[in-house]
PDB file of C-alpha atoms in Angstrom:
ATOM      1  CA  MET M   1     -48.591 -53.759  92.164  1.00  0.00           C
ATOM      2  CA  ASP M   2     -49.921 -55.761  95.107  1.00  0.00           C
ATOM      3  CA  LYS M   3     -52.373 -53.352  96.857  1.00  0.00           C
ATOM      4  CA  GLN M   4     -51.023 -54.505 100.183  1.00  0.00           C
ATOM      5  CA  MET M   5     -47.482 -53.505  99.311  1.00  0.00           C
ATOM      6  CA  ARG M   6     -46.250 -50.181 100.836  1.00  0.00           C
ATOM      7  CA  ILE M   7     -43.412 -48.183  99.132  1.00  0.00           C
ATOM      8  CA  LEU M   8     -41.802 -45.063 100.364  1.00  0.00           C
ATOM      9  CA  LEU M   9     -41.051 -42.726  97.549  1.00  0.00           C
ATOM     10  CA  ILE M  10     -38.317 -40.244  98.297  1.00  0.00           C
ATOM     11  CA  ILE M  11     -38.149 -37.135  96.050  1.00  0.00           C
ATOM     12  CA  THR M  12     -34.800 -35.420  95.342  1.00  0.00           C
ATOM     13  CA  GLY M  13     -35.479 -33.743  91.987  1.00  0.00           C
ATOM     14  CA  GLY M  14     -33.938 -34.232  88.563  1.00  0.00           C
ATOM     15  CA  THR M  15     -35.184 -34.513  84.987  1.00  0.00           C
ATOM     16  CA  ILE M  16     -37.748 -37.186  86.029  1.00  0.00           C
ATOM     17  CA  LEU M  17     -39.387 -34.516  88.164  1.00  0.00           C
ATOM     18  CA  SER M  18     -39.159 -31.681  85.620  1.00  0.00           C
ATOM     19  CA  GLU M  19     -41.121 -30.065  82.765  1.00  0.00           C
ATOM     20  CA  LYS M  20     -40.580 -27.221  80.311  1.00  0.00           C
ATOM     21  CA  ASN M  21     -40.807 -23.753  81.904  1.00  0.00           C
ATOM     22  CA  GLU M  22     -42.013 -20.541  80.257  1.00  0.00           C
ATOM     23  CA  ASN M  23     -38.644 -20.196  78.482  1.00  0.00           C
ATOM     24  CA  GLY M  24     -38.769 -23.742  77.050  1.00  0.00           C
ATOM     25  CA  LEU M  25     -36.077 -25.070  79.404  1.00  0.00           C
ATOM     26  CA  ASN M  26     -36.310 -28.025  81.717  1.00  0.00           C
ATOM     27  CA  ASP M  27     -37.061 -26.956  85.278  1.00  0.00           C
ATOM     28  CA  LEU M  28     -38.419 -28.742  88.333  1.00  0.00           C
ATOM     29  CA  ASN M  29     -42.220 -29.425  88.420  1.00  0.00           C
ATOM     30  CA  ILE M  30     -42.534 -32.083  91.110  1.00  0.00           C
ATOM     31  CA  ASP M  31     -46.338 -32.172  91.663  1.00  0.00           C
ATOM     32  CA  ASP M  32     -47.227 -32.864  88.007  1.00  0.00           C
ATOM     33  CA  ALA M  33     -44.419 -35.451  87.560  1.00  0.00           C
ATOM     34  CA  VAL M  34     -45.221 -37.413  90.685  1.00  0.00           C
ATOM     35  CA  ALA M  35     -48.891 -37.555  89.681  1.00  0.00           C
ATOM     36  CA  LYS M  36     -47.956 -39.119  86.364  1.00  0.00           C
ATOM     37  CA  LEU M  37     -45.774 -41.734  87.933  1.00  0.00           C
ATOM     38  CA  ILE M  38     -47.937 -42.972  90.882  1.00  0.00           C
ATOM     39  CA  SER M  39     -51.434 -42.449  89.498  1.00  0.00           C
ATOM     40  CA  LYS M  40     -52.004 -46.177  88.848  1.00  0.00           C
ATOM     41  CA  TYR M  41     -50.490 -47.379  92.086  1.00  0.00           C
ATOM     42  CA  GLU M  42     -51.789 -47.728  95.625  1.00  0.00           C
ATOM     43  CA  GLY M  43     -49.692 -47.879  98.757  1.00  0.00           C
ATOM     44  CA  ILE M  44     -47.013 -45.296  97.746  1.00  0.00           C
ATOM     45  CA  GLU M  45     -46.176 -42.676 100.342  1.00  0.00           C
ATOM     46  CA  VAL M  46     -44.262 -39.673  99.070  1.00  0.00           C
ATOM     47  CA  ILE M  47     -41.845 -37.417 100.939  1.00  0.00           C
ATOM     48  CA  ALA M  48     -39.799 -34.656  99.401  1.00  0.00           C
ATOM     49  CA  PRO M  49     -36.740 -33.714 101.478  1.00  0.00           C
ATOM     50  CA  ILE M  50     -34.708 -32.312  98.548  1.00  0.00           C
ATOM     51  CA  ASN M  51     -35.865 -30.357  95.481  1.00  0.00           C
ATOM     52  CA  THR M  52     -32.896 -29.935  93.144  1.00  0.00           C
ATOM     53  CA  LEU M  53     -31.500 -30.721  89.696  1.00  0.00           C
ATOM     54  CA  SER M  54     -28.947 -33.323  90.318  1.00  0.00           C
ATOM     55  CA  GLU M  55     -26.062 -31.165  88.930  1.00  0.00           C
ATOM     56  CA  ASN M  56     -26.708 -28.965  91.901  1.00  0.00           C
ATOM     57  CA  MET M  57     -26.310 -31.814  94.451  1.00  0.00           C
ATOM     58  CA  THR M  58     -24.102 -30.903  97.390  1.00  0.00           C
ATOM     59  CA  ILE M  59     -22.775 -32.537 100.591  1.00  0.00           C
ATOM     60  CA  ASP M  60     -25.315 -30.472 102.645  1.00  0.00           C
ATOM     61  CA  LYS M  61     -28.157 -31.901 100.527  1.00  0.00           C
ATOM     62  CA  TRP M  62     -26.735 -35.420 101.011  1.00  0.00           C
ATOM     63  CA  ASN M  63     -26.692 -34.739 104.795  1.00  0.00           C
ATOM     64  CA  LYS M  64     -30.341 -33.805 104.566  1.00  0.00           C
ATOM     65  CA  LEU M  65     -31.121 -37.055 102.692  1.00  0.00           C
ATOM     66  CA  ILE M  66     -29.219 -39.064 105.281  1.00  0.00           C
ATOM     67  CA  THR M  67     -31.186 -37.440 108.144  1.00  0.00           C
ATOM     68  CA  VAL M  68     -34.463 -38.244 106.357  1.00  0.00           C
ATOM     69  CA  LEU M  69     -33.425 -41.894 105.779  1.00  0.00           C
ATOM     70  CA  LYS M  70     -32.574 -42.279 109.506  1.00  0.00           C
ATOM     71  CA  GLU M  71     -35.960 -40.841 110.551  1.00  0.00           C
ATOM     72  CA  ALA M  72     -38.126 -42.618 108.005  1.00  0.00           C
ATOM     73  CA  GLU M  73     -38.782 -45.852 109.830  1.00  0.00           C
ATOM     74  CA  LEU M  74     -37.874 -47.816 106.689  1.00  0.00           C
ATOM     75  CA  GLU M  75     -38.791 -51.122 108.249  1.00  0.00           C
ATOM     76  CA  LYS M  76     -42.503 -50.122 107.861  1.00  0.00           C
ATOM     77  CA  TYR M  77     -42.226 -50.401 104.127  1.00  0.00           C
ATOM     78  CA  ASP M  78     -41.870 -53.198 101.591  1.00  0.00           C
ATOM     79  CA  GLY M  79     -39.520 -51.121  99.491  1.00  0.00           C
ATOM     80  CA  VAL M  80     -37.952 -47.677  98.970  1.00  0.00           C
ATOM     81  CA  MET M  81     -37.621 -45.654  95.781  1.00  0.00           C
ATOM     82  CA  LEU M  82     -35.547 -42.507  95.299  1.00  0.00           C
ATOM     83  CA  LEU M  83     -36.196 -40.271  92.324  1.00  0.00           C
ATOM     84  CA  HIS M  84     -32.986 -38.599  91.240  1.00  0.00           C
ATOM     85  CA  GLY M  85     -31.426 -36.824  88.207  1.00  0.00           C
ATOM     86  CA  THR M  86     -28.968 -38.564  85.954  1.00  0.00           C
ATOM     87  CA  ASP M  87     -25.999 -36.135  86.207  1.00  0.00           C
ATOM     88  CA  THR M  88     -24.946 -37.181  89.685  1.00  0.00           C
ATOM     89  CA  LEU M  89     -26.927 -40.422  89.860  1.00  0.00           C
ATOM     90  CA  HIS M  90     -23.710 -42.442  89.984  1.00  0.00           C
ATOM     91  CA  LEU M  91     -22.588 -40.655  93.123  1.00  0.00           C
ATOM     92  CA  THR M  92     -25.799 -40.664  95.072  1.00  0.00           C
ATOM     93  CA  ALA M  93     -26.396 -44.255  94.038  1.00  0.00           C
ATOM     94  CA  SER M  94     -23.134 -45.204  95.661  1.00  0.00           C
ATOM     95  CA  LEU M  95     -24.045 -43.280  98.792  1.00  0.00           C
ATOM     96  CA  VAL M  96     -27.457 -44.899  99.080  1.00  0.00           C
ATOM     97  CA  GLY M  97     -25.993 -48.273  98.169  1.00  0.00           C
ATOM     98  CA  VAL M  98     -23.553 -48.131 101.085  1.00  0.00           C
ATOM     99  CA  LEU M  99     -26.071 -46.718 103.466  1.00  0.00           C
ATOM    100  CA  LEU M 100     -29.056 -49.041 102.814  1.00  0.00           C
ATOM    101  CA  GLU M 101     -27.597 -52.334 101.601  1.00  0.00           C
ATOM    102  CA  CYS M 102     -28.311 -53.957 104.978  1.00  0.00           C
ATOM    103  CA  ILE M 103     -31.796 -52.600 105.779  1.00  0.00           C
ATOM    104  CA  GLY M 104     -33.507 -55.799 104.543  1.00  0.00           C
ATOM    105  CA  ARG M 105     -35.688 -53.993 102.008  1.00  0.00           C
ATOM    106  CA  PRO M 106     -35.391 -53.572  98.205  1.00  0.00           C
ATOM    107  CA  VAL M 107     -34.264 -49.957  97.311  1.00  0.00           C
ATOM    108  CA  MET M 108     -34.482 -48.508  93.848  1.00  0.00           C
ATOM    109  CA  MET M 109     -32.823 -45.397  92.417  1.00  0.00           C
ATOM    110  CA  VAL M 110     -35.022 -44.072  89.562  1.00  0.00           C
ATOM    111  CA  SER M 111     -34.276 -41.450  86.931  1.00  0.00           C
ATOM    112  CA  ALA M 112     -35.066 -40.334  83.413  1.00  0.00           C
ATOM    113  CA  HIS M 113     -33.054 -39.101  80.496  1.00  0.00           C
ATOM    114  CA  ARG M 114     -35.977 -36.860  79.260  1.00  0.00           C
ATOM    115  CA  ILE M 115     -38.821 -35.106  80.969  1.00  0.00           C
ATOM    116  CA  LEU M 116     -41.954 -37.327  81.310  1.00  0.00           C
ATOM    117  CA  SER M 117     -43.947 -35.378  78.642  1.00  0.00           C
ATOM    118  CA  ASP M 118     -41.297 -36.248  76.004  1.00  0.00           C
ATOM    119  CA  PRO M 119     -42.388 -39.331  74.130  1.00  0.00           C
ATOM    120  CA  GLU M 120     -38.778 -40.610  74.150  1.00  0.00           C
ATOM    121  CA  SER M 121     -38.569 -40.432  77.895  1.00  0.00           C
ATOM    122  CA  ASN M 122     -37.631 -43.640  79.717  1.00  0.00           C
ATOM    123  CA  GLY M 123     -38.822 -42.248  83.070  1.00  0.00           C
ATOM    124  CA  VAL M 124     -42.152 -44.055  83.412  1.00  0.00           C
ATOM    125  CA  ASP M 125     -40.663 -47.274  82.146  1.00  0.00           C
ATOM    126  CA  ASN M 126     -37.828 -47.068  84.690  1.00  0.00           C
ATOM    127  CA  PHE M 127     -40.324 -46.283  87.453  1.00  0.00           C
ATOM    128  CA  ASP M 128     -42.760 -49.173  86.505  1.00  0.00           C
ATOM    129  CA  LYS M 129     -39.990 -51.680  86.252  1.00  0.00           C
ATOM    130  CA  SER M 130     -38.520 -50.544  89.578  1.00  0.00           C
ATOM    131  CA  VAL M 131     -41.961 -51.046  91.309  1.00  0.00           C
ATOM    132  CA  ALA M 132     -42.208 -54.522  89.724  1.00  0.00           C
ATOM    133  CA  LEU M 133     -38.653 -55.426  90.764  1.00  0.00           C
ATOM    134  CA  ILE M 134     -39.485 -54.481  94.365  1.00  0.00           C
ATOM    135  CA  GLU M 135     -42.477 -56.747  94.262  1.00  0.00           C
ATOM    136  CA  TRP M 136     -40.500 -59.525  92.683  1.00  0.00           C
ATOM    137  CA  LEU M 137     -37.751 -59.234  95.296  1.00  0.00           C
ATOM    138  CA  ASN M 138     -40.277 -59.108  98.124  1.00  0.00           C
ATOM    139  CA  SER M 139     -41.841 -62.367  96.929  1.00  0.00           C
ATOM    140  CA  ARG M 140     -38.438 -64.043  97.238  1.00  0.00           C
ATOM    141  CA  LYS M 141     -37.495 -62.256 100.512  1.00  0.00           C
ATOM    142  CA  MET M 142     -34.587 -60.552  98.902  1.00  0.00           C
ATOM    143  CA  SER M 143     -33.259 -56.981  99.268  1.00  0.00           C
ATOM    144  CA  GLY M 144     -30.413 -54.655  98.095  1.00  0.00           C
ATOM    145  CA  VAL M 145     -30.036 -51.351  96.405  1.00  0.00           C
ATOM    146  CA  TYR M 146     -30.346 -51.204  92.601  1.00  0.00           C
ATOM    147  CA  VAL M 147     -30.814 -48.946  89.582  1.00  0.00           C
ATOM    148  CA  VAL M 148     -33.189 -49.894  86.755  1.00  0.00           C
ATOM    149  CA  TYR M 149     -32.536 -47.930  83.581  1.00  0.00           C
ATOM    150  CA  ARG M 150     -33.478 -48.288  79.963  1.00  0.00           C
ATOM    151  CA  ASN M 151     -30.620 -47.447  77.602  1.00  0.00           C
ATOM    152  CA  MET M 152     -31.015 -45.835  74.208  1.00  0.00           C
ATOM    153  CA  ASN M 153     -30.961 -49.276  72.589  1.00  0.00           C
ATOM    154  CA  GLY M 154     -34.352 -49.900  74.174  1.00  0.00           C
ATOM    155  CA  ILE M 155     -33.029 -52.486  76.660  1.00  0.00           C
ATOM    156  CA  SER M 156     -33.603 -52.008  80.355  1.00  0.00           C
ATOM    157  CA  TYR M 157     -30.710 -53.025  82.637  1.00  0.00           C
ATOM    158  CA  VAL M 158     -30.425 -53.574  86.372  1.00  0.00           C
ATOM    159  CA  HIS M 159     -27.304 -52.269  88.155  1.00  0.00           C
ATOM    160  CA  HIS M 160     -26.045 -52.735  91.644  1.00  0.00           C
ATOM    161  CA  ALA M 161     -26.134 -49.159  92.935  1.00  0.00           C
ATOM    162  CA  THR M 162     -22.584 -49.054  94.070  1.00  0.00           C
ATOM    163  CA  HIS M 163     -21.315 -50.316  90.751  1.00  0.00           C
ATOM    164  CA  LEU M 164     -23.004 -47.685  88.574  1.00  0.00           C
ATOM    165  CA  GLU M 165     -20.675 -45.698  86.353  1.00  0.00           C
ATOM    166  CA  GLU M 166     -21.168 -42.148  85.150  1.00  0.00           C
ATOM    167  CA  CYS M 167     -22.717 -41.606  81.762  1.00  0.00           C
ATOM    168  CA  GLY M 168     -20.056 -41.097  79.147  1.00  0.00           C
ATOM    169  CA  ASP M 169     -19.583 -37.933  77.105  1.00  0.00           C
ATOM    170  CA  TYR M 170     -22.230 -37.532  74.353  1.00  0.00           C
ATOM    171  CA  SER M 171     -24.211 -40.442  75.942  1.00  0.00           C
ATOM    172  CA  GLU M 172     -27.386 -40.959  78.023  1.00  0.00           C
ATOM    173  CA  ASP M 173     -26.701 -44.582  78.748  1.00  0.00           C
ATOM    174  CA  PHE M 174     -25.584 -46.081  82.037  1.00  0.00           C
ATOM    175  CA  PHE M 175     -23.266 -49.055  82.464  1.00  0.00           C
ATOM    176  CA  SER M 176     -21.769 -51.049  85.277  1.00  0.00           C
ATOM    177  CA  LYS M 177     -19.330 -53.967  85.304  1.00  0.00           C
ATOM    178  CA  ASP M 178     -21.998 -56.665  86.123  1.00  0.00           C
ATOM    179  CA  MET M 179     -25.152 -55.100  84.707  1.00  0.00           C
ATOM    180  CA  ILE M 180     -27.854 -57.556  83.630  1.00  0.00           C
ATOM    181  CA  GLU M 181     -30.831 -57.166  81.353  1.00  0.00           C
ATOM    182  CA  TYR M 182     -33.978 -56.691  83.288  1.00  0.00           C
ATOM    183  CA  SER M 183     -35.965 -59.288  81.341  1.00  0.00           C
ATOM    184  CA  LYS M 184     -33.300 -61.874  81.665  1.00  0.00           C
ATOM    185  CA  LEU M 185     -33.012 -61.296  85.420  1.00  0.00           C
ATOM    186  CA  ILE M 186     -36.781 -61.733  85.906  1.00  0.00           C
ATOM    187  CA  GLU M 187     -37.384 -64.490  83.345  1.00  0.00           C
ATOM    188  CA  ASP M 188     -34.340 -66.585  84.167  1.00  0.00           C
ATOM    189  CA  GLU M 189     -34.554 -66.123  87.878  1.00  0.00           C
ATOM    190  CA  SER M 190     -30.842 -65.068  88.010  1.00  0.00           C
ATOM    191  CA  VAL M 191     -30.838 -65.089  91.803  1.00  0.00           C
ATOM    192  CA  GLY M 192     -27.071 -65.496  92.077  1.00  0.00           C
ATOM    193  CA  TRP M 193     -26.584 -62.099  90.443  1.00  0.00           C
ATOM    194  CA  PHE M 194     -28.060 -60.379  93.563  1.00  0.00           C
ATOM    195  CA  GLU M 195     -25.214 -61.824  95.715  1.00  0.00           C
ATOM    196  CA  MET M 196     -22.646 -59.604  93.918  1.00  0.00           C
ATOM    197  CA  VAL M 197     -22.711 -56.655  96.300  1.00  0.00           C
ATOM    198  CA  SER M 198     -20.317 -53.772  97.060  1.00  0.00           C
ATOM    199  CA  ALA M 199     -16.576 -54.193  97.547  1.00  0.00           C
ATOM    200  CA  GLY M 200     -16.367 -52.883 101.128  1.00  0.00           C
ATOM    201  CA  GLU M 201     -18.026 -53.564 104.466  1.00  0.00           C
ATOM    202  CA  ILE M 202     -21.600 -52.322 104.698  1.00  0.00           C
ATOM    203  CA  GLU M 203     -21.856 -49.263 106.817  1.00  0.00           C
ATOM    204  CA  PRO M 204     -24.953 -49.348 109.124  1.00  0.00           C
ATOM    205  CA  LEU M 205     -27.113 -46.297 108.525  1.00  0.00           C
ATOM    206  CA  THR M 206     -27.373 -45.515 112.254  1.00  0.00           C
ATOM    207  CA  SER M 207     -23.515 -45.205 112.591  1.00  0.00           C
ATOM    208  CA  VAL M 208     -23.093 -42.641 109.784  1.00  0.00           C
ATOM    209  CA  GLY M 209     -22.433 -39.099 111.011  1.00  0.00           C
ATOM    210  CA  LYS M 210     -22.439 -35.819 109.250  1.00  0.00           C
ATOM    211  CA  LEU M 211     -20.550 -35.766 105.972  1.00  0.00           C
ATOM    212  CA  SER M 212     -18.114 -32.989 105.195  1.00  0.00           C
ATOM    213  CA  ASP M 213     -16.382 -31.767 102.054  1.00  0.00           C
ATOM    214  CA  ASN M 214     -13.065 -32.889 103.379  1.00  0.00           C
ATOM    215  CA  ILE M 215     -12.128 -35.500 100.781  1.00  0.00           C
ATOM    216  CA  LEU M 216     -10.126 -34.292  97.806  1.00  0.00           C
ATOM    217  CA  TYR M 217     -10.575 -36.459  94.675  1.00  0.00           C
ATOM    218  CA  ILE M 218      -8.026 -36.112  91.977  1.00  0.00           C
ATOM    219  CA  LYS M 219      -7.964 -37.595  88.489  1.00  0.00           C
ATOM    220  CA  PRO M 220      -4.498 -37.789  86.874  1.00  0.00           C
ATOM    221  CA  TYR M 221      -3.737 -36.231  83.520  1.00  0.00           C
ATOM    222  CA  VAL M 222      -0.790 -35.011  81.581  1.00  0.00           C
ATOM    223  CA  GLY M 223      -0.001 -31.491  82.629  1.00  0.00           C
ATOM    224  CA  ILE M 224      -1.283 -31.700  86.176  1.00  0.00           C
ATOM    225  CA  ASN M 225       0.310 -29.292  88.621  1.00  0.00           C
ATOM    226  CA  TYR M 226      -0.199 -30.417  92.241  1.00  0.00           C
ATOM    227  CA  ASP M 227       0.897 -26.986  93.584  1.00  0.00           C
ATOM    228  CA  ARG M 228      -2.456 -25.766  92.457  1.00  0.00           C
ATOM    229  CA  TYR M 229      -4.282 -27.957  95.011  1.00  0.00           C
ATOM    230  CA  ASN M 230      -5.117 -26.341  98.291  1.00  0.00           C
ATOM    231  CA  LEU M 231      -5.126 -28.764 101.157  1.00  0.00           C
ATOM    232  CA  ASP M 232      -6.842 -26.516 103.749  1.00  0.00           C
ATOM    233  CA  GLY M 233      -9.623 -28.523 105.514  1.00  0.00           C
ATOM    234  CA  VAL M 234      -8.759 -31.777 103.616  1.00  0.00           C
ATOM    235  CA  LYS M 235      -8.724 -34.921 105.769  1.00  0.00           C
ATOM    236  CA  ALA M 236      -7.956 -37.362 103.011  1.00  0.00           C
ATOM    237  CA  VAL M 237      -6.897 -37.387  99.313  1.00  0.00           C
ATOM    238  CA  LEU M 238      -8.345 -39.988  96.918  1.00  0.00           C
ATOM    239  CA  HIS M 239      -6.097 -40.078  93.933  1.00  0.00           C
ATOM    240  CA  GLY M 240      -7.227 -41.876  90.863  1.00  0.00           C
ATOM    241  CA  MET M 241      -4.763 -43.838  88.774  1.00  0.00           C
ATOM    242  CA  TYR M 242      -4.309 -44.819  85.128  1.00  0.00           C
ATOM    243  CA  HIS M 243      -5.430 -48.255  84.078  1.00  0.00           C
ATOM    244  CA  SER M 244      -2.126 -49.928  84.978  1.00  0.00           C
ATOM    245  CA  SER M 245      -2.454 -48.713  88.581  1.00  0.00           C
ATOM    246  CA  THR M 246       0.171 -45.985  87.863  1.00  0.00           C
ATOM    247  CA  VAL M 247       0.520 -42.244  88.160  1.00  0.00           C
ATOM    248  CA  ASN M 248       3.426 -39.828  87.619  1.00  0.00           C
ATOM    249  CA  THR M 249       5.987 -40.218  90.492  1.00  0.00           C
ATOM    250  CA  GLU M 250       9.065 -38.846  88.708  1.00  0.00           C
ATOM    251  CA  GLY M 251      10.966 -36.617  90.990  1.00  0.00           C
ATOM    252  CA  ASP M 252       9.449 -34.134  93.368  1.00  0.00           C
ATOM    253  CA  SER M 253       8.349 -31.466  90.940  1.00  0.00           C
ATOM    254  CA  PRO M 254       4.748 -30.167  90.993  1.00  0.00           C
ATOM    255  CA  THR M 255       3.975 -32.641  88.151  1.00  0.00           C
ATOM    256  CA  SER M 256       4.677 -35.659  90.339  1.00  0.00           C
ATOM    257  CA  ALA M 257       2.178 -37.174  92.754  1.00  0.00           C
ATOM    258  CA  LEU M 258       5.000 -37.515  95.175  1.00  0.00           C
ATOM    259  CA  SER M 259       5.018 -33.827  95.730  1.00  0.00           C
ATOM    260  CA  LEU M 260       1.467 -33.905  96.836  1.00  0.00           C
ATOM    261  CA  LEU M 261       1.903 -37.069  98.961  1.00  0.00           C
ATOM    262  CA  ARG M 262       4.824 -35.430 100.817  1.00  0.00           C
ATOM    263  CA  ARG M 263       2.720 -32.331 101.465  1.00  0.00           C
ATOM    264  CA  CYS M 264       0.008 -34.589 102.778  1.00  0.00           C
ATOM    265  CA  ASN M 265       2.399 -36.458 104.971  1.00  0.00           C
ATOM    266  CA  ALA M 266       3.714 -33.227 106.461  1.00  0.00           C
ATOM    267  CA  ARG M 267       0.187 -32.181 107.399  1.00  0.00           C
ATOM    268  CA  GLY M 268      -1.197 -35.628 108.623  1.00  0.00           C
ATOM    269  CA  ILE M 269      -3.489 -35.996 105.579  1.00  0.00           C
ATOM    270  CA  ASP M 270      -4.187 -39.621 104.513  1.00  0.00           C
ATOM    271  CA  PHE M 271      -3.397 -40.364 100.855  1.00  0.00           C
ATOM    272  CA  TYR M 272      -5.261 -43.115  98.997  1.00  0.00           C
ATOM    273  CA  ILE M 273      -4.590 -44.424  95.482  1.00  0.00           C
ATOM    274  CA  PHE M 274      -7.358 -46.090  93.511  1.00  0.00           C
ATOM    275  CA  PRO M 275      -7.566 -48.629  91.988  1.00  0.00           C
ATOM    276  CA  CYS M 276      -4.436 -50.304  93.315  1.00  0.00           C
ATOM    277  CA  LYS M 277      -4.109 -53.709  94.974  1.00  0.00           C
ATOM    278  CA  ASP M 278      -1.339 -53.764  97.472  1.00  0.00           C
ATOM    279  CA  GLY M 279       1.254 -56.334  96.486  1.00  0.00           C
ATOM    280  CA  GLU M 280      -0.042 -56.884  93.011  1.00  0.00           C
ATOM    281  CA  TYR M 281       1.081 -53.747  91.062  1.00  0.00           C
ATOM    282  CA  ARG M 282       3.658 -54.055  88.283  1.00  0.00           C
ATOM    283  CA  TYR M 283       5.443 -50.777  88.107  1.00  0.00           C
ATOM    284  CA  SER M 284       8.193 -49.169  90.269  1.00  0.00           C
ATOM    285  CA  SER M 285       6.428 -45.807  90.117  1.00  0.00           C
ATOM    286  CA  THR M 286       3.473 -47.319  92.123  1.00  0.00           C
ATOM    287  CA  LYS M 287       5.913 -48.806  94.678  1.00  0.00           C
ATOM    288  CA  THR M 288       7.418 -45.352  95.208  1.00  0.00           C
ATOM    289  CA  LEU M 289       4.067 -44.007  96.314  1.00  0.00           C
ATOM    290  CA  ILE M 290       3.321 -46.919  98.674  1.00  0.00           C
ATOM    291  CA  ASP M 291       6.870 -46.803 100.123  1.00  0.00           C
ATOM    292  CA  GLU M 292       6.171 -43.175 101.192  1.00  0.00           C
ATOM    293  CA  GLY M 293       2.824 -43.863 102.807  1.00  0.00           C
ATOM    294  CA  ALA M 294       0.106 -44.106 100.099  1.00  0.00           C
ATOM    295  CA  LYS M 295      -2.733 -46.416 101.025  1.00  0.00           C
ATOM    296  CA  CYS M 296      -4.152 -48.781  98.402  1.00  0.00           C
ATOM    297  CA  LEU M 297      -7.870 -49.114  97.636  1.00  0.00           C
ATOM    298  CA  TYR M 298      -9.097 -51.743  95.247  1.00  0.00           C
ATOM    299  CA  GLY M 299     -12.454 -53.055  94.061  1.00  0.00           C
ATOM    300  CA  GLY M 300     -15.699 -51.343  93.074  1.00  0.00           C
ATOM    301  CA  THR M 301     -15.801 -47.962  91.575  1.00  0.00           C
ATOM    302  CA  TRP M 302     -14.145 -44.637  92.472  1.00  0.00           C
ATOM    303  CA  GLU M 303     -17.549 -43.322  93.327  1.00  0.00           C
ATOM    304  CA  GLU M 304     -17.975 -46.038  96.049  1.00  0.00           C
ATOM    305  CA  ALA M 305     -14.462 -45.424  97.346  1.00  0.00           C
ATOM    306  CA  TYR M 306     -15.129 -41.678  97.563  1.00  0.00           C
ATOM    307  CA  VAL M 307     -18.366 -42.198  99.490  1.00  0.00           C
ATOM    308  CA  ARG M 308     -16.779 -44.659 101.890  1.00  0.00           C
ATOM    309  CA  LEU M 309     -14.082 -42.085 102.664  1.00  0.00           C
ATOM    310  CA  LEU M 310     -16.666 -39.411 103.192  1.00  0.00           C
ATOM    311  CA  ILE M 311     -18.351 -41.599 105.703  1.00  0.00           C
ATOM    312  CA  LYS M 312     -15.042 -42.649 107.349  1.00  0.00           C
ATOM    313  CA  TYR M 313     -13.852 -39.065 107.760  1.00  0.00           C
ATOM    314  CA  GLY M 314     -17.303 -37.625 108.611  1.00  0.00           C
ATOM    315  CA  GLU M 315     -18.445 -36.576 112.082  1.00  0.00           C
ATOM    316  CA  GLN M 316     -18.685 -39.707 114.231  1.00  0.00           C
ATOM    317  CA  MET M 317     -21.962 -40.579 115.915  1.00  0.00           C
TER     318      MET M 317
END
């Protein structure tokens, strides 16, 4: 790394910052982990606003992270790195991707599937490649928010942060619709790839208020009973759909999404369906929802849609 380059390293926790405790279980051990990661670099400044395993991430902790990002004077740095656990990486990556896309600095989300003392861990490799990518982007006066992650096949991929998908069951690999091999990106100078940013308008960090747990996300499944959903405190519902942009709308029984939509309409709660492109759906069941007031969201991931709604319905600045 160029000795003149300055990087702000933001600690949030996760496996990459953990070690075995006295019971042989993974637990946070930030000081030792950070020392291993940055020992060969100069110009890295470390702050630790959050100290949590990522499965314990909450809206309150996200608000703390947002406050730190607002106060950090990011323009002083050549790049920003956030260390984070893998379990909720796909969600925080979408949040950071929306918040920091327009700051004019490269931002990397970095994680590990094993603790750093494990010889199979990809943590150090992910970190080193993220530092190198910040330097590569700076040399080309480029920015954006990315995730560099080595999958179990030994190949490192670069992802747009807002496109990152959750690890699948029984997997420790990350995927996204337009992920690219790290080596090909660097060696082939695939500059055009960086232009494929998030689906919505970029939200300036300074305009983001305090987030609240007022967005209800629902994934459809056979056997769902909408009467079991409490709408107290809910400002908007984000309802996922099956791959054909459909969901059960048969009748007004508790198994039909119409029953929930009508409850929302009666209480002034906005109801969004995702992914659904207005005017381009194929099934009458979808039209039924739209005719009764459901709003279509299309493009990107559900994680990005969820984050954008959190921001939209958060406290205004």
